Amino acid sequence: MIERLRKGHVAGLAGLLLLMPVPSLAQDGATLLEENCGGCHEADANGVLSRIGGQRKTPEGWLMTIVRMRLFHGMEIELPVQSQLVHYLADTQGLAPSETEGYRYILEREPAVVENIEAPLGEMCSRCHSSARFALQRRTPEEWALHIDFHVGQWPTLEYQAQGRDREWLKLAREEVVPLLAEKYPLESEAWSRWLEAQKPAASGSWVFATRLPEKGEAYGRLEVSGDSQPYSVSGTLKTAGGEELPVSGKLNVYTGYEWRANLDIGGTAYRQVLAISEDGNSLSGRQFLHAEDSLGSTFRAAKAGGKPVVVGAVPSTLPAGTSATVQIVGTGLEGIGLSGAIEASGGAANAFGSAIDVSPSAGTDGAVAIASAGASLDDGLAVYSHIDSLKVEPSFAVARVGGGGGSAAKVPARFDAVGYWNGPDGQPGTEDDVRIGVVPASWAVAPFNEEAEHLKDAEYAGKMNESLGIFVPAVAGPNPERPFSTNNAGNLKVLATSGEATGEGQLIVTVQRWNDPPIR
């Protein structure tokens, strides 16, 4: 399935350009900035270039700015120099780790986040793009005002497209939105000042990790990061819960001292990582996804080997009762594993990824298992179940996109997990006291979401669901003469999961192609 998705799909702009080597050039970053940007941006008495000096952005944000200068203003710059500039700007005018909290989903290309933005920003800004896009910028009040003017100048019909005919859009933007943006997202902040002075964590060394692969499920492994200059070399091994061992290799760039951007080959399949190194340098977290299709991915958690004792996770993380298994406790600094709760066990065989421990939960066993070792612990990393009271589909709402058919936009699939729950003290499913078991095996299907979807035969035309993987691949783009009005293969579907006697339901919208897909949506 993944191979079929990869064919004809061009890798994302950020994936290609943010992994460019950083050459050892004679000029430093400030000189390169002056040489490549000073022709249009005037320097003040302190040598700070107009517009540029009043902004801070993520590496993706600076990349988008430079690409826009090339596309719309004829800027001529070689890709190695562009890479150097992105690094320089992200390092000197980036965002502190705390300033990206709550908005990293947009950098990590998480496909199923539903934003809830209050007015006026929800009305004035988020009608066209994500709120994370402006929340991951910092500007002076003057720059926020110029940003409004830029929008009107670049898109003259903006006021009408943004449903602005019922209000004085430009007046509201200048008098209400600009002060609010300047207050919430100012250029100068204590967090950024502290981060500029802080010692940056090292990416080099060994990392033990836990993640999931789209078709292979839960996995764990070890990465080795080496090299004296960027991009660093990455090598390692990944093991699936099923016992398959895959080699890992690739390249890594680090921006702003903590922004980890890697392109990896895992067993012959290209993946991309958008992660963040913790401020203390001991952990790593974010999302890993297919380079060819960022909707197919999962969370990625890692700990620096040789650091303080840490339990990253357990693979597998859910166990049917009455079966024997070897559970890999992923972590570092572990000295003997202790399991308590639904399973009582101790010991384990140390390995390069942590420690492996054999367990045999009795039939009829239900409950969470706490993991402890050498002062490190994890309360919710493992669960044993003999029954499931209720099942939830995650995400509960998702979007897939038709594609292919000779066009430049490939199909955008959607992936779902079935998450089991036990009833809480109230004995009722679907209430706040329910206890999460974790991801469990399930069979998958789709059905029309409503009467209109049934009438239009959306389940027949919109695409196919893989019955065991929970991956939905949409149909081909373009008019379909078999449908009413020869409409395309869009659809409104129920996503149905079944595990034992438990069932769960989600919603999937299959819609048209996304023609403009920038690094920050």
mmCIF file of C-alpha atoms in Angstrom, residues 177-366:
data_model
loop_
_atom_site.group_PDB
_atom_site.id
_atom_site.type_symbol
_atom_site.label_atom_id
_atom_site.label_comp_id
_atom_site.label_asym_id
_atom_site.label_seq_id
_atom_site.Cartn_x
_atom_site.Cartn_y
_atom_site.Cartn_z
ATOM 1 C CA VAL A 177 -6.305 42.671 15.595
ATOM 2 C CA VAL A 178 -2.871 44.333 15.342
ATOM 3 C CA PRO A 179 -2.765 45.380 19.036
ATOM 4 C CA LEU A 180 -3.940 41.912 20.056
ATOM 5 C CA LEU A 181 -1.297 40.168 17.952
ATOM 6 C CA ALA A 182 1.407 42.504 19.231
ATOM 7 C CA GLU A 183 0.387 41.740 22.817
ATOM 8 C CA LYS A 184 0.099 37.961 22.429
ATOM 9 C CA TYR A 185 3.069 37.434 20.105
ATOM 10 C CA PRO A 186 5.630 40.204 20.721
ATOM 11 C CA LEU A 187 9.083 40.327 19.184
ATOM 12 C CA GLU A 188 10.848 40.637 22.525
ATOM 13 C CA SER A 189 10.216 38.073 25.238
ATOM 14 C CA GLU A 190 11.919 36.809 28.368
ATOM 15 C CA ALA A 191 11.706 33.235 27.064
ATOM 16 C CA TRP A 192 13.658 34.107 23.918
ATOM 17 C CA SER A 193 16.240 36.156 25.809
ATOM 18 C CA ARG A 194 16.859 33.230 28.170
ATOM 19 C CA TRP A 195 17.087 30.738 25.317
ATOM 20 C CA LEU A 196 19.627 32.842 23.438
ATOM 21 C CA GLU A 197 21.882 32.722 26.488
ATOM 22 C CA ALA A 198 21.232 29.077 27.381
ATOM 23 C CA GLN A 199 23.600 26.248 26.601
ATOM 24 C CA LYS A 200 22.013 24.281 23.763
ATOM 25 C CA PRO A 201 21.456 20.520 24.039
ATOM 26 C CA ALA A 202 23.584 18.204 21.904
ATOM 27 C CA ALA A 203 21.908 16.097 19.239
ATOM 28 C CA SER A 204 24.953 13.848 18.840
ATOM 29 C CA GLY A 205 25.090 10.560 20.679
ATOM 30 C CA SER A 206 22.697 7.640 21.098
ATOM 31 C CA TRP A 207 18.916 7.821 21.460
ATOM 32 C CA VAL A 208 16.520 4.973 22.333
ATOM 33 C CA PHE A 209 13.007 5.470 20.991
ATOM 34 C CA ALA A 210 9.465 4.137 20.731
ATOM 35 C CA THR A 211 7.067 4.884 17.864
ATOM 36 C CA ARG A 212 4.601 3.281 15.440
ATOM 37 C CA LEU A 213 4.932 2.588 11.706
ATOM 38 C CA PRO A 214 1.823 2.902 9.493
ATOM 39 C CA GLU A 215 1.740 -0.716 8.316
ATOM 40 C CA LYS A 216 3.850 -2.465 10.957
ATOM 41 C CA GLY A 217 2.455 -1.065 14.188
ATOM 42 C CA GLU A 218 4.408 -0.474 17.389
ATOM 43 C CA ALA A 219 8.176 -0.313 17.125
ATOM 44 C CA TYR A 220 11.267 0.665 19.075
ATOM 45 C CA GLY A 221 14.929 1.178 18.303
ATOM 46 C CA ARG A 222 18.123 3.120 18.712
ATOM 47 C CA LEU A 223 19.556 6.021 16.721
ATOM 48 C CA GLU A 224 23.211 7.066 16.576
ATOM 49 C CA VAL A 225 23.847 10.702 15.633
ATOM 50 C CA SER A 226 27.379 11.617 14.567
ATOM 51 C CA GLY A 227 29.337 14.235 12.647
ATOM 52 C CA ASP A 228 31.203 17.490 13.144
ATOM 53 C CA SER A 229 28.937 19.630 10.961
ATOM 54 C CA GLN A 230 25.379 19.702 9.704
ATOM 55 C CA PRO A 231 23.690 17.752 8.375
ATOM 56 C CA TYR A 232 24.642 15.128 10.944
ATOM 57 C CA SER A 233 24.661 11.439 10.033
ATOM 58 C CA VAL A 234 22.016 9.193 11.563
ATOM 59 C CA SER A 235 22.224 5.414 11.736
ATOM 60 C CA GLY A 236 20.562 2.771 13.805
ATOM 61 C CA THR A 237 18.104 -0.081 14.091
ATOM 62 C CA LEU A 238 14.331 -0.293 14.401
ATOM 63 C CA LYS A 239 12.495 -3.381 15.658
ATOM 64 C CA THR A 240 8.778 -3.990 15.300
ATOM 65 C CA ALA A 241 6.572 -5.643 17.888
ATOM 66 C CA GLY A 242 6.339 -8.542 15.448
ATOM 67 C CA GLY A 243 10.092 -9.124 15.600
ATOM 68 C CA GLU A 244 11.144 -7.589 12.272
ATOM 69 C CA GLU A 245 14.465 -5.709 12.355
ATOM 70 C CA LEU A 246 14.997 -2.770 9.972
ATOM 71 C CA PRO A 247 18.135 -0.698 9.359
ATOM 72 C CA VAL A 248 17.903 3.083 9.782
ATOM 73 C CA SER A 249 20.056 5.686 8.042
ATOM 74 C CA GLY A 250 19.733 9.341 7.129
ATOM 75 C CA LYS A 251 20.641 12.974 7.735
ATOM 76 C CA LEU A 252 19.725 15.479 10.429
ATOM 77 C CA ASN A 253 19.764 19.250 10.783
ATOM 78 C CA VAL A 254 19.148 21.040 14.084
ATOM 79 C CA TYR A 255 17.762 24.597 14.104
ATOM 80 C CA THR A 256 17.478 27.115 16.951
ATOM 81 C CA GLY A 257 19.406 24.697 19.149
ATOM 82 C CA TYR A 258 16.529 22.214 19.551
ATOM 83 C CA GLU A 259 14.457 21.903 16.363
ATOM 84 C CA TRP A 260 15.279 18.404 15.005
ATOM 85 C CA ARG A 261 14.589 17.866 11.275
ATOM 86 C CA ALA A 262 15.677 14.494 9.851
ATOM 87 C CA ASN A 263 15.124 12.517 6.677
ATOM 88 C CA LEU A 264 15.541 8.797 7.282
ATOM 89 C CA ASP A 265 15.483 5.555 5.359
ATOM 90 C CA ILE A 266 13.857 2.851 7.489
ATOM 91 C CA GLY A 267 14.065 -0.521 5.802
ATOM 92 C CA GLY A 268 13.863 1.026 2.333
ATOM 93 C CA THR A 269 11.022 3.463 3.083
ATOM 94 C CA ALA A 270 11.617 7.217 3.365
ATOM 95 C CA TYR A 271 10.476 8.881 6.580
ATOM 96 C CA ARG A 272 10.699 12.394 7.953
ATOM 97 C CA GLN A 273 11.047 13.444 11.573
ATOM 98 C CA VAL A 274 9.940 16.779 13.011
ATOM 99 C CA LEU A 275 10.986 16.628 16.658
ATOM 100 C CA ALA A 276 12.089 18.837 19.523
ATOM 101 C CA ILE A 277 15.014 18.181 21.840
ATOM 102 C CA SER A 278 14.143 18.970 25.458
ATOM 103 C CA GLU A 279 15.932 21.912 27.027
ATOM 104 C CA ASP A 280 17.945 19.596 29.283
ATOM 105 C CA GLY A 281 18.958 17.459 26.299
ATOM 106 C CA ASN A 282 17.670 14.218 27.835
ATOM 107 C CA SER A 283 14.564 13.596 25.736
ATOM 108 C CA LEU A 284 13.241 13.967 22.229
ATOM 109 C CA SER A 285 9.616 14.087 21.096
ATOM 110 C CA GLY A 286 7.489 14.905 18.092
ATOM 111 C CA ARG A 287 6.171 13.072 15.071
ATOM 112 C CA GLN A 288 7.629 10.726 12.461
ATOM 113 C CA PHE A 289 5.779 10.221 9.170
ATOM 114 C CA LEU A 290 6.162 8.943 5.633
ATOM 115 C CA HIS A 291 8.128 11.414 3.539
ATOM 116 C CA ALA A 292 5.792 10.697 0.633
ATOM 117 C CA GLU A 293 2.641 11.166 2.690
ATOM 118 C CA ASP A 294 2.709 13.044 5.967
ATOM 119 C CA SER A 295 -0.782 11.929 7.023
ATOM 120 C CA LEU A 296 0.645 8.456 7.711
ATOM 121 C CA GLY A 297 2.763 8.752 10.827
ATOM 122 C CA SER A 298 2.826 8.615 14.592
ATOM 123 C CA THR A 299 4.298 10.122 17.720
ATOM 124 C CA PHE A 300 7.997 9.555 18.346
ATOM 125 C CA ARG A 301 9.480 9.580 21.850
ATOM 126 C CA ALA A 302 13.143 9.091 22.691
ATOM 127 C CA ALA A 303 15.626 9.381 25.559
ATOM 128 C CA LYS A 304 19.337 10.132 25.415
ATOM 129 C CA ALA A 305 21.242 6.955 26.161
ATOM 130 C CA GLY A 306 23.623 7.323 29.067
ATOM 131 C CA GLY A 307 21.606 10.106 30.657
ATOM 132 C CA LYS A 308 19.406 9.909 33.718
ATOM 133 C CA PRO A 309 17.205 6.782 33.999
ATOM 134 C CA VAL A 310 14.104 7.137 31.810
ATOM 135 C CA VAL A 311 11.331 4.750 30.787
ATOM 136 C CA VAL A 312 10.206 5.799 27.296
ATOM 137 C CA GLY A 313 7.519 3.151 26.786
ATOM 138 C CA ALA A 314 6.660 -0.501 26.351
ATOM 139 C CA VAL A 315 6.333 -2.478 23.108
ATOM 140 C CA PRO A 316 3.755 -3.929 22.873
ATOM 141 C CA SER A 317 1.815 -1.493 25.021
ATOM 142 C CA THR A 318 -1.379 -3.588 25.247
ATOM 143 C CA LEU A 319 -1.542 -7.335 25.966
ATOM 144 C CA PRO A 320 -4.508 -9.710 25.687
ATOM 145 C CA ALA A 321 -4.923 -11.603 28.949
ATOM 146 C CA GLY A 322 -4.058 -15.282 28.926
ATOM 147 C CA THR A 323 -1.151 -14.945 26.489
ATOM 148 C CA SER A 324 2.584 -15.053 27.086
ATOM 149 C CA ALA A 325 4.767 -12.345 25.573
ATOM 150 C CA THR A 326 8.113 -10.640 25.759
ATOM 151 C CA VAL A 327 7.652 -6.940 26.451
ATOM 152 C CA GLN A 328 10.436 -4.557 25.502
ATOM 153 C CA ILE A 329 10.727 -1.810 28.096
ATOM 154 C CA VAL A 330 12.300 1.029 26.112
ATOM 155 C CA GLY A 331 14.523 3.344 28.096
ATOM 156 C CA THR A 332 17.967 4.151 29.354
ATOM 157 C CA GLY A 333 19.787 3.615 32.650
ATOM 158 C CA LEU A 334 17.418 0.770 33.555
ATOM 159 C CA GLU A 335 18.641 -1.706 36.159
ATOM 160 C CA GLY A 336 16.102 -4.459 36.577
ATOM 161 C CA ILE A 337 12.452 -3.944 35.695
ATOM 162 C CA GLY A 338 9.608 -3.996 38.155
ATOM 163 C CA LEU A 339 6.019 -4.414 36.935
ATOM 164 C CA SER A 340 3.094 -3.870 39.267
ATOM 165 C CA GLY A 341 -0.670 -3.749 38.933
ATOM 166 C CA ALA A 342 -2.366 -6.140 36.544
ATOM 167 C CA ILE A 343 0.981 -7.958 36.219
ATOM 168 C CA GLU A 344 3.491 -8.522 38.984
ATOM 169 C CA ALA A 345 6.946 -9.271 37.579
ATOM 170 C CA SER A 346 10.576 -8.289 37.990
ATOM 171 C CA GLY A 347 13.939 -8.839 36.363
ATOM 172 C CA GLY A 348 14.326 -8.587 32.617
ATOM 173 C CA ALA A 349 17.240 -8.982 30.220
ATOM 174 C CA ALA A 350 19.116 -5.770 29.491
ATOM 175 C CA ASN A 351 19.716 -4.883 25.831
ATOM 176 C CA ALA A 352 20.653 -1.898 23.679
ATOM 177 C CA PHE A 353 17.098 -0.544 23.846
ATOM 178 C CA GLY A 354 16.427 -0.936 27.561
ATOM 179 C CA SER A 355 15.313 -4.262 28.943
ATOM 180 C CA ALA A 356 13.102 -7.144 27.776
ATOM 181 C CA ILE A 357 10.906 -8.980 30.257
ATOM 182 C CA ASP A 358 8.772 -12.104 29.793
ATOM 183 C CA VAL A 359 5.199 -11.922 31.095
ATOM 184 C CA SER A 360 2.235 -14.300 31.241
ATOM 185 C CA PRO A 361 -0.898 -12.429 32.345
ATOM 186 C CA SER A 362 -3.571 -14.789 33.598
ATOM 187 C CA ALA A 363 -6.859 -15.200 31.793
ATOM 188 C CA GLY A 364 -9.428 -12.740 33.041
ATOM 189 C CA THR A 365 -6.816 -10.142 33.989
ATOM 190 C CA ASP A 366 -7.657 -6.489 33.383
#
